[in-house]
Amino acid sequence: MPAQQPAVSVIMPVLNEERHLRDSVRHILGQEYAGEMEVVIALGPSEDRTDEIAAELVRETASHPRARVHTVPNPTGRTPAALNAAIKASRHPIVVRVDGHGMLSPNYIATAVRLLEETGAQNVGGIMHAEGENAWEDAVAAAMTSKIGVGNAAFHTGGEAGPAETVYLGVFRRQALEQQGGYNEEFIRAQDWELNFRIREAGGLIWFSPELKVQYRPRPSVRALAKQYKDYGRWRHVVARYHSGSINLRYLAPPTAVCAIAAGVVAGVAVTPWALVVPAGYLAAIVAGSLPAGKGLSLKARAQIPVALATMHMCGGFGFLTSPRALANKVIASRRPSVRRDTAEV
């Protein structure tokens, strides 16, 4: 590794992350990277011990030779506001986004910095490697990394390195973030997609590489997973309305499934039992799809994969179908034009 590596700022938006925050920061401080680092944690209004743990991390790293932790407030609790606050409080030329439940692989930052240099990209990212700590989380992780669960999303299932529309988390050149004015804070979800859209529109390259891997801790309950995917669906529809060219079959599959199953149940009860073939066929499909997805897991975890899949599909589809147009109109009204480098320098 070269003796001189660019200094790196790691930014973390956190809210109610007492379970994983310390471990996540440990994975950052343990990076195989020779350059200077700082970790900036943007603290939302947590209801658990997150703030206390963050304060402990600040004290414990005060004398760290090359990587200290400090915090900034994020009273709104919104992820894009947290990211912007952390960017503003950080100072290094490379900015690494990490969530409070994400665990970086040991050479993540070194690999990302190398890829930025090799590709000329403005942002690089890799695989969201879901990994559970109990049977339910193992089931969710299997569902999230299977094509029947998330379609062909490369950052979930892997794929070849190359240009991408968006990437998971991201390692940015600070210049690109500042040029675009940071994240659009109206995007409560999908803020990564929107920012990467502006970077691409301005002529920048977004690069996906399977060399980059972040361990992701799935939601710990059916209720939490349902809320997560309802929000995903809601904001996917906002994205589709914001940029009509972004719609694809992966976006439309969950709402189509919800409509088909609902119609099948209603018709099966009111018209003919034959219509129940539709929901029965869906159930058979997710059970069959869960078999290869659960390879190597415990029997308890394998049994819960169909529940995880159905929760993801149905809640994601419901969120998409019920996403209010007023929300999309509000977001569209806040649209920021992409800024090219030559324009930014005028």
mmCIF file of C-alpha atoms in Angstrom:
data_model
loop_
_atom_site.group_PDB
_atom_site.id
_atom_site.type_symbol
_atom_site.label_atom_id
_atom_site.label_comp_id
_atom_site.label_asym_id
_atom_site.label_seq_id
_atom_site.Cartn_x
_atom_site.Cartn_y
_atom_site.Cartn_z
ATOM 1 C CA MET A 1 0.000 0.000 0.000
ATOM 2 C CA PRO A 2 1.339 3.469 -0.858
ATOM 3 C CA ALA A 3 2.752 5.415 2.051
ATOM 4 C CA GLN A 4 0.511 8.397 1.324
ATOM 5 C CA GLN A 5 -3.215 7.809 1.162
ATOM 6 C CA PRO A 6 -5.828 10.588 0.939
ATOM 7 C CA ALA A 7 -7.514 11.482 4.209
ATOM 8 C CA VAL A 8 -11.042 10.128 4.571
ATOM 9 C CA SER A 9 -14.159 11.339 6.368
ATOM 10 C CA VAL A 10 -16.648 8.647 7.395
ATOM 11 C CA ILE A 11 -20.164 10.019 7.887
ATOM 12 C CA MET A 12 -22.839 8.125 9.830
ATOM 13 C CA PRO A 13 -26.527 9.055 10.163
ATOM 14 C CA VAL A 14 -27.815 7.255 13.257
ATOM 15 C CA LEU A 15 -31.138 6.904 15.040
ATOM 16 C CA ASN A 16 -31.891 4.209 17.639
ATOM 17 C CA GLU A 17 -28.745 2.241 16.810
ATOM 18 C CA GLU A 18 -27.644 1.117 20.284
ATOM 19 C CA ARG A 19 -27.531 -2.493 19.165
ATOM 20 C CA HIS A 20 -24.998 -2.065 16.355
ATOM 21 C CA LEU A 21 -23.338 1.376 16.582
ATOM 22 C CA ARG A 22 -20.285 0.350 18.581
ATOM 23 C CA ASP A 23 -19.603 -2.635 16.337
ATOM 24 C CA SER A 24 -20.076 -0.524 13.221
ATOM 25 C CA VAL A 25 -17.536 2.051 14.413
ATOM 26 C CA ARG A 26 -15.145 -0.750 15.394
ATOM 27 C CA HIS A 27 -15.199 -1.963 11.791
ATOM 28 C CA ILE A 28 -14.360 1.570 10.631
ATOM 29 C CA LEU A 29 -11.473 2.071 13.069
ATOM 30 C CA GLY A 30 -10.113 -1.367 12.156
ATOM 31 C CA GLN A 31 -9.794 -0.569 8.446
ATOM 32 C CA GLU A 32 -6.610 -1.627 6.664
ATOM 33 C CA TYR A 33 -5.947 1.916 5.519
ATOM 34 C CA ALA A 34 -2.831 4.023 5.958
ATOM 35 C CA GLY A 35 -4.441 7.435 5.531
ATOM 36 C CA GLU A 36 -5.910 9.687 8.189
ATOM 37 C CA MET A 37 -9.581 9.143 9.034
ATOM 38 C CA GLU A 38 -12.305 10.904 10.968
ATOM 39 C CA VAL A 39 -15.737 9.557 11.892
ATOM 40 C CA VAL A 40 -18.619 12.033 12.084
ATOM 41 C CA ILE A 41 -21.805 10.667 13.664
ATOM 42 C CA ALA A 42 -24.984 12.696 13.080
ATOM 43 C CA LEU A 43 -27.249 11.982 16.045
ATOM 44 C CA GLY A 44 -31.004 11.919 15.574
ATOM 45 C CA PRO A 45 -33.465 12.012 18.518
ATOM 46 C CA SER A 46 -32.952 8.399 19.589
ATOM 47 C CA GLU A 47 -35.061 6.729 22.253
ATOM 48 C CA ASP A 48 -32.386 4.235 23.280
ATOM 49 C CA ARG A 49 -28.735 4.463 24.381
ATOM 50 C CA THR A 50 -27.391 5.587 20.997
ATOM 51 C CA ASP A 51 -26.314 9.050 22.216
ATOM 52 C CA GLU A 52 -24.626 7.585 25.278
ATOM 53 C CA ILE A 53 -22.704 5.060 23.178
ATOM 54 C CA ALA A 54 -21.673 7.787 20.735
ATOM 55 C CA ALA A 55 -20.362 9.918 23.616
ATOM 56 C CA GLU A 56 -18.348 6.938 24.856
ATOM 57 C CA LEU A 57 -16.844 6.491 21.383
ATOM 58 C CA VAL A 58 -15.853 10.168 21.277
ATOM 59 C CA ARG A 59 -14.049 9.830 24.615
ATOM 60 C CA GLU A 60 -12.419 6.519 23.741
ATOM 61 C CA THR A 61 -10.976 7.804 20.449
ATOM 62 C CA ALA A 62 -9.857 11.224 21.697
ATOM 63 C CA SER A 63 -6.236 10.034 21.672
ATOM 64 C CA HIS A 64 -6.530 7.723 18.656
ATOM 65 C CA PRO A 65 -3.433 8.234 16.477
ATOM 66 C CA ARG A 66 -5.287 8.668 13.167
ATOM 67 C CA ALA A 67 -9.058 8.245 13.528
ATOM 68 C CA ARG A 68 -11.205 10.187 15.969
ATOM 69 C CA VAL A 69 -14.957 10.129 16.403
ATOM 70 C CA HIS A 70 -17.005 13.261 16.833
ATOM 71 C CA THR A 71 -20.715 14.005 16.685
ATOM 72 C CA VAL A 72 -23.129 16.577 15.301
ATOM 73 C CA PRO A 73 -26.832 16.987 16.107
ATOM 74 C CA ASN A 74 -29.616 16.041 13.707
ATOM 75 C CA PRO A 75 -32.777 17.181 15.486
ATOM 76 C CA THR A 76 -35.052 16.254 12.555
ATOM 77 C CA GLY A 77 -34.040 12.600 12.687
ATOM 78 C CA ARG A 78 -34.169 12.512 8.885
ATOM 79 C CA THR A 79 -31.412 10.626 7.100
ATOM 80 C CA PRO A 80 -30.628 13.209 4.366
ATOM 81 C CA ALA A 81 -30.455 16.016 6.942
ATOM 82 C CA ALA A 82 -28.086 13.890 9.021
ATOM 83 C CA LEU A 83 -25.883 13.229 6.007
ATOM 84 C CA ASN A 84 -25.708 16.905 5.089
ATOM 85 C CA ALA A 85 -24.884 17.887 8.676
ATOM 86 C CA ALA A 86 -22.106 15.302 8.821
ATOM 87 C CA ILE A 87 -20.707 16.360 5.440
ATOM 88 C CA LYS A 88 -20.626 19.982 6.595
ATOM 89 C CA ALA A 89 -18.845 19.030 9.828
ATOM 90 C CA SER A 90 -16.269 16.834 8.068
ATOM 91 C CA ARG A 91 -13.170 18.026 6.261
ATOM 92 C CA HIS A 92 -11.396 15.373 4.185
ATOM 93 C CA PRO A 93 -11.412 14.966 0.359
ATOM 94 C CA ILE A 94 -12.941 11.464 0.363
ATOM 95 C CA VAL A 95 -16.337 10.962 2.054
ATOM 96 C CA VAL A 96 -17.474 7.464 3.037
ATOM 97 C CA ARG A 97 -21.112 6.911 3.985
ATOM 98 C CA VAL A 98 -21.768 4.194 6.570
ATOM 99 C CA ASP A 99 -25.030 3.408 8.366
ATOM 100 C CA GLY A 100 -25.184 2.631 12.063
ATOM 101 C CA HIS A 101 -26.009 -1.016 11.329
ATOM 102 C CA GLY A 102 -23.428 -1.465 8.549
ATOM 103 C CA MET A 103 -20.130 -3.304 9.037
ATOM 104 C CA LEU A 104 -17.351 -2.478 6.559
ATOM 105 C CA SER A 105 -15.121 -5.266 5.315
ATOM 106 C CA PRO A 106 -11.485 -4.735 6.438
ATOM 107 C CA ASN A 107 -10.194 -3.335 3.127
ATOM 108 C CA TYR A 108 -13.368 -1.470 2.133
ATOM 109 C CA ILE A 109 -11.983 2.067 2.279
ATOM 110 C CA ALA A 110 -8.632 1.193 0.686
ATOM 111 C CA THR A 111 -10.402 -0.607 -2.163
ATOM 112 C CA ALA A 112 -12.878 2.238 -2.673
ATOM 113 C CA VAL A 113 -10.120 4.864 -2.821
ATOM 114 C CA ARG A 114 -8.266 2.738 -5.365
ATOM 115 C CA LEU A 115 -11.407 2.357 -7.478
ATOM 116 C CA LEU A 116 -12.060 6.100 -7.421
ATOM 117 C CA GLU A 117 -8.569 6.621 -8.799
ATOM 118 C CA GLU A 118 -8.727 3.807 -11.373
ATOM 119 C CA THR A 119 -12.185 4.601 -12.746
ATOM 120 C CA GLY A 120 -12.351 8.365 -12.372
ATOM 121 C CA ALA A 121 -15.772 7.892 -10.752
ATOM 122 C CA GLN A 122 -17.389 10.435 -8.474
ATOM 123 C CA ASN A 123 -18.929 7.727 -6.306
ATOM 124 C CA VAL A 124 -18.227 4.012 -5.884
ATOM 125 C CA GLY A 125 -20.164 1.370 -3.986
ATOM 126 C CA GLY A 126 -20.628 -2.350 -3.716
ATOM 127 C CA ILE A 127 -22.651 -5.136 -2.176
ATOM 128 C CA MET A 128 -25.120 -4.782 0.669
ATOM 129 C CA HIS A 129 -24.335 -8.144 2.251
ATOM 130 C CA ALA A 130 -27.240 -8.903 4.566
ATOM 131 C CA GLU A 131 -26.211 -11.100 7.489
ATOM 132 C CA GLY A 132 -28.377 -11.989 10.481
ATOM 133 C CA GLU A 133 -27.659 -12.702 14.130
ATOM 134 C CA ASN A 134 -30.637 -14.982 14.776
ATOM 135 C CA ALA A 135 -33.024 -17.227 12.815
ATOM 136 C CA TRP A 136 -35.420 -14.446 11.775
ATOM 137 C CA GLU A 137 -32.626 -12.136 10.640
ATOM 138 C CA ASP A 138 -30.995 -15.030 8.774
ATOM 139 C CA ALA A 139 -34.323 -15.558 6.974
ATOM 140 C CA VAL A 140 -34.567 -11.869 6.050
ATOM 141 C CA ALA A 141 -30.950 -11.860 4.882
ATOM 142 C CA ALA A 142 -31.621 -14.865 2.640
ATOM 143 C CA ALA A 143 -34.722 -13.164 1.224
ATOM 144 C CA MET A 144 -32.853 -9.914 0.602
ATOM 145 C CA THR A 145 -30.027 -11.608 -1.266
ATOM 146 C CA SER A 146 -32.235 -13.805 -3.451
ATOM 147 C CA LYS A 147 -33.510 -12.769 -6.882
ATOM 148 C CA ILE A 148 -37.048 -13.764 -5.949
ATOM 149 C CA GLY A 149 -36.806 -11.223 -3.125
ATOM 150 C CA VAL A 150 -35.179 -8.200 -4.779
ATOM 151 C CA GLY A 151 -34.996 -8.980 -8.500
ATOM 152 C CA ASN A 152 -31.756 -8.159 -10.288
ATOM 153 C CA ALA A 153 -30.450 -5.416 -7.988
ATOM 154 C CA ALA A 154 -26.666 -5.837 -8.244
ATOM 155 C CA PHE A 155 -25.954 -4.355 -4.815
ATOM 156 C CA HIS A 156 -28.088 -7.116 -3.271
ATOM 157 C CA THR A 157 -27.230 -10.109 -5.441
ATOM 158 C CA GLY A 158 -23.819 -9.189 -6.876
ATOM 159 C CA GLY A 159 -22.697 -8.752 -10.458
ATOM 160 C CA GLU A 160 -19.876 -7.499 -12.620
ATOM 161 C CA ALA A 161 -18.108 -4.211 -11.953
ATOM 162 C CA GLY A 162 -19.251 -1.315 -14.087
ATOM 163 C CA PRO A 163 -21.218 1.935 -14.338
ATOM 164 C CA ALA A 164 -24.432 2.009 -12.296
ATOM 165 C CA GLU A 165 -27.458 4.228 -11.740
ATOM 166 C CA THR A 166 -26.917 4.165 -7.998
ATOM 167 C CA VAL A 167 -24.946 2.190 -5.410
ATOM 168 C CA TYR A 168 -25.368 1.149 -1.796
ATOM 169 C CA LEU A 169 -24.090 3.806 0.638
ATOM 170 C CA GLY A 170 -21.200 5.157 -1.450
ATOM 171 C CA VAL A 171 -17.651 6.509 -1.261
ATOM 172 C CA PHE A 172 -17.618 9.984 -2.801
ATOM 173 C CA ARG A 173 -15.204 12.613 -3.914
ATOM 174 C CA ARG A 174 -16.059 15.571 -1.678
ATOM 175 C CA GLN A 175 -15.951 17.821 -4.712
ATOM 176 C CA ALA A 176 -18.899 15.940 -6.231
ATOM 177 C CA LEU A 177 -20.968 16.271 -3.038
ATOM 178 C CA GLU A 178 -20.262 19.974 -2.669
ATOM 179 C CA GLN A 179 -20.798 20.618 -6.370
ATOM 180 C CA GLN A 180 -24.319 19.160 -6.149
ATOM 181 C CA GLY A 181 -25.122 20.827 -2.827
ATOM 182 C CA GLY A 182 -25.353 17.556 -0.913
ATOM 183 C CA TYR A 183 -28.482 15.482 -0.461
ATOM 184 C CA ASN A 184 -32.007 16.713 -1.208
ATOM 185 C CA GLU A 185 -33.576 16.699 2.256
ATOM 186 C CA GLU A 186 -37.099 16.215 0.881
ATOM 187 C CA PHE A 187 -36.116 12.644 -0.038
ATOM 188 C CA ILE A 188 -36.711 10.923 3.307
ATOM 189 C CA ARG A 189 -35.910 7.670 1.495
ATOM 190 C CA ALA A 190 -34.163 7.115 -1.859
ATOM 191 C CA GLN A 191 -31.912 10.105 -1.227
ATOM 192 C CA ASP A 192 -28.931 8.101 -2.542
ATOM 193 C CA TRP A 193 -30.677 7.480 -5.844
ATOM 194 C CA GLU A 194 -31.609 11.153 -6.237
ATOM 195 C CA LEU A 195 -28.109 12.430 -5.493
ATOM 196 C CA ASN A 196 -26.521 9.884 -7.823
ATOM 197 C CA PHE A 197 -29.047 10.888 -10.493
ATOM 198 C CA ARG A 198 -27.816 14.492 -10.286
ATOM 199 C CA ILE A 199 -24.174 13.416 -10.330
ATOM 200 C CA ARG A 200 -24.802 11.334 -13.460
ATOM 201 C CA GLU A 201 -26.835 14.098 -15.079
ATOM 202 C CA ALA A 202 -23.853 16.406 -14.571
ATOM 203 C CA GLY A 203 -21.607 13.949 -16.416
ATOM 204 C CA GLY A 204 -20.176 12.104 -13.399
ATOM 205 C CA LEU A 205 -19.642 8.356 -13.196
ATOM 206 C CA ILE A 206 -21.201 6.118 -10.533
ATOM 207 C CA TRP A 207 -19.327 2.814 -10.272
ATOM 208 C CA PHE A 208 -20.440 -0.517 -8.804
ATOM 209 C CA SER A 209 -17.849 -3.099 -7.784
ATOM 210 C CA PRO A 210 -18.396 -6.466 -6.069
ATOM 211 C CA GLU A 211 -14.986 -5.925 -4.443
ATOM 212 C CA LEU A 212 -16.739 -3.594 -1.995
ATOM 213 C CA LYS A 213 -18.821 -5.336 0.642
ATOM 214 C CA VAL A 214 -20.713 -4.035 3.664
ATOM 215 C CA GLN A 215 -22.329 -6.388 6.141
ATOM 216 C CA TYR A 216 -25.885 -5.230 6.753
ATOM 217 C CA ARG A 217 -27.958 -6.198 9.794
ATOM 218 C CA PRO A 218 -31.594 -6.868 8.784
ATOM 219 C CA ARG A 219 -34.610 -5.548 10.680
ATOM 220 C CA PRO A 220 -35.189 -7.582 13.856
ATOM 221 C CA SER A 221 -38.949 -8.240 13.550
ATOM 222 C CA VAL A 222 -41.751 -8.728 11.029
ATOM 223 C CA ARG A 223 -43.215 -5.373 12.043
ATOM 224 C CA ALA A 224 -39.928 -3.529 11.502
ATOM 225 C CA LEU A 225 -39.379 -5.240 8.143
ATOM 226 C CA ALA A 226 -42.943 -4.399 7.085
ATOM 227 C CA LYS A 227 -42.419 -0.708 7.877
ATOM 228 C CA GLN A 228 -39.074 -0.679 6.081
ATOM 229 C CA TYR A 229 -40.524 -2.111 2.875
ATOM 230 C CA LYS A 230 -43.699 -0.049 3.022
ATOM 231 C CA ASP A 231 -41.450 3.027 3.132
ATOM 232 C CA TYR A 232 -39.323 1.638 0.295
ATOM 233 C CA GLY A 233 -42.419 1.135 -1.863
ATOM 234 C CA ARG A 234 -43.769 4.568 -1.028
ATOM 235 C CA TRP A 235 -40.537 6.250 -2.071
ATOM 236 C CA ARG A 236 -39.996 4.078 -5.134
ATOM 237 C CA HIS A 237 -43.248 5.523 -6.478
ATOM 238 C CA VAL A 238 -42.003 9.014 -5.652
ATOM 239 C CA VAL A 239 -38.834 8.245 -7.638
ATOM 240 C CA ALA A 240 -40.916 6.917 -10.549
ATOM 241 C CA ARG A 241 -42.932 10.143 -10.614
ATOM 242 C CA TYR A 242 -39.828 12.291 -10.136
ATOM 243 C CA HIS A 243 -38.038 10.643 -13.046
ATOM 244 C CA SER A 244 -40.316 8.659 -15.351
ATOM 245 C CA GLY A 245 -37.368 7.017 -17.099
ATOM 246 C CA SER A 246 -36.410 5.174 -13.906
ATOM 247 C CA ILE A 247 -39.422 2.847 -13.817
ATOM 248 C CA ASN A 248 -38.677 -0.830 -14.441
ATOM 249 C CA LEU A 249 -40.106 -4.289 -13.851
ATOM 250 C CA ARG A 250 -38.358 -4.589 -10.486
ATOM 251 C CA TYR A 251 -40.259 -1.520 -9.272
ATOM 252 C CA LEU A 252 -43.588 -2.767 -10.655
ATOM 253 C CA ALA A 253 -43.444 -6.407 -9.548
ATOM 254 C CA PRO A 254 -44.552 -5.888 -5.888
ATOM 255 C CA PRO A 255 -47.571 -3.606 -6.619
ATOM 256 C CA THR A 256 -48.609 -5.926 -9.465
ATOM 257 C CA ALA A 257 -48.455 -8.899 -7.102
ATOM 258 C CA VAL A 258 -50.537 -7.075 -4.465
ATOM 259 C CA CYS A 259 -53.217 -6.189 -7.032
ATOM 260 C CA ALA A 260 -53.299 -9.687 -8.509
ATOM 261 C CA ILE A 261 -53.525 -11.405 -5.115
ATOM 262 C CA ALA A 262 -56.205 -9.003 -3.844
ATOM 263 C CA ALA A 263 -58.231 -9.493 -7.034
ATOM 264 C CA GLY A 264 -57.819 -13.264 -6.799
ATOM 265 C CA VAL A 265 -59.029 -13.367 -3.198
ATOM 266 C CA VAL A 266 -62.043 -11.125 -3.888
ATOM 267 C CA ALA A 267 -62.999 -13.027 -7.037
ATOM 268 C CA GLY A 268 -62.420 -16.342 -5.277
ATOM 269 C CA VAL A 269 -64.850 -15.417 -2.519
ATOM 270 C CA ALA A 270 -67.444 -13.585 -4.628
ATOM 271 C CA VAL A 271 -67.316 -15.291 -8.043
ATOM 272 C CA THR A 272 -65.470 -18.594 -8.341
ATOM 273 C CA PRO A 273 -63.020 -20.570 -6.213
ATOM 274 C CA TRP A 274 -60.844 -20.962 -9.311
ATOM 275 C CA ALA A 275 -59.659 -17.370 -8.826
ATOM 276 C CA LEU A 276 -57.888 -18.482 -5.647
ATOM 277 C CA VAL A 277 -55.322 -20.074 -7.947
ATOM 278 C CA VAL A 278 -53.621 -16.658 -8.082
ATOM 279 C CA PRO A 279 -52.848 -16.260 -4.345
ATOM 280 C CA ALA A 280 -52.173 -19.992 -4.080
ATOM 281 C CA GLY A 281 -49.746 -19.770 -6.980
ATOM 282 C CA TYR A 282 -47.944 -16.857 -5.317
ATOM 283 C CA LEU A 283 -47.673 -18.790 -2.063
ATOM 284 C CA ALA A 284 -46.296 -21.817 -3.901
ATOM 285 C CA ALA A 285 -43.794 -19.622 -5.743
ATOM 286 C CA ILE A 286 -42.329 -18.028 -2.607
ATOM 287 C CA VAL A 287 -42.160 -21.383 -0.833
ATOM 288 C CA ALA A 288 -40.331 -22.899 -3.819
ATOM 289 C CA GLY A 289 -38.087 -19.846 -4.129
ATOM 290 C CA SER A 290 -37.180 -20.006 -0.458
ATOM 291 C CA LEU A 291 -35.663 -23.483 -0.797
ATOM 292 C CA PRO A 292 -32.469 -22.488 -2.663
ATOM 293 C CA ALA A 293 -32.327 -19.196 -0.743
ATOM 294 C CA GLY A 294 -32.223 -21.041 2.581
ATOM 295 C CA LYS A 295 -29.407 -23.422 1.725
ATOM 296 C CA GLY A 296 -27.115 -23.868 4.717
ATOM 297 C CA LEU A 297 -29.434 -22.175 7.218
ATOM 298 C CA SER A 298 -31.131 -23.694 10.247
ATOM 299 C CA LEU A 299 -34.570 -25.279 9.838
ATOM 300 C CA LYS A 300 -36.095 -22.429 11.880
ATOM 301 C CA ALA A 301 -34.569 -19.822 9.582
ATOM 302 C CA ARG A 302 -35.588 -21.679 6.415
ATOM 303 C CA ALA A 303 -39.173 -21.916 7.638
ATOM 304 C CA GLN A 304 -39.339 -18.131 8.036
ATOM 305 C CA ILE A 305 -38.017 -17.170 4.586
ATOM 306 C CA PRO A 306 -41.491 -17.295 2.940
ATOM 307 C CA VAL A 307 -42.769 -14.957 5.686
ATOM 308 C CA ALA A 308 -39.911 -12.542 5.009
ATOM 309 C CA LEU A 309 -40.485 -12.690 1.248
ATOM 310 C CA ALA A 310 -44.230 -12.115 1.562
ATOM 311 C CA THR A 311 -43.654 -9.214 3.970
ATOM 312 C CA MET A 312 -41.187 -7.573 1.595
ATOM 313 C CA HIS A 313 -43.383 -8.050 -1.497
ATOM 314 C CA MET A 314 -46.766 -7.189 0.011
ATOM 315 C CA CYS A 315 -45.637 -4.230 2.112
ATOM 316 C CA GLY A 316 -43.455 -2.876 -0.676
ATOM 317 C CA GLY A 317 -46.335 -3.185 -3.133
ATOM 318 C CA PHE A 318 -48.820 -1.611 -0.711
ATOM 319 C CA GLY A 319 -46.455 1.300 -0.085
ATOM 320 C CA PHE A 320 -46.049 1.841 -3.826
ATOM 321 C CA LEU A 321 -49.799 1.776 -4.476
ATOM 322 C CA THR A 322 -50.687 4.101 -1.584
ATOM 323 C CA SER A 323 -47.865 6.609 -2.109
ATOM 324 C CA PRO A 324 -49.663 9.971 -2.335
ATOM 325 C CA ARG A 325 -49.160 12.084 -5.434
ATOM 326 C CA ALA A 326 -48.930 15.119 -3.137
ATOM 327 C CA LEU A 327 -45.696 13.708 -1.709
ATOM 328 C CA ALA A 328 -44.201 13.313 -5.171
ATOM 329 C CA ASN A 329 -45.372 16.825 -6.128
ATOM 330 C CA LYS A 330 -43.665 18.245 -3.032
ATOM 331 C CA VAL A 331 -40.445 16.440 -3.869
ATOM 332 C CA ILE A 332 -40.616 17.443 -7.542
ATOM 333 C CA ALA A 333 -41.067 21.074 -6.485
ATOM 334 C CA SER A 334 -37.809 20.795 -4.521
ATOM 335 C CA ARG A 335 -35.935 19.438 -7.536
ATOM 336 C CA ARG A 336 -32.348 20.610 -7.646
ATOM 337 C CA PRO A 337 -30.796 20.988 -11.069
ATOM 338 C CA SER A 338 -27.592 19.052 -11.553
ATOM 339 C CA VAL A 339 -24.503 21.251 -11.485
ATOM 340 C CA ARG A 340 -21.635 20.638 -13.879
ATOM 341 C CA ARG A 341 -18.110 21.366 -12.743
ATOM 342 C CA ASP A 342 -17.558 24.204 -15.184
ATOM 343 C CA THR A 343 -20.802 25.850 -13.997
ATOM 344 C CA ALA A 344 -19.865 25.408 -10.341
ATOM 345 C CA GLU A 345 -16.547 27.130 -10.891
ATOM 346 C CA VAL A 346 -18.049 30.246 -12.492
#
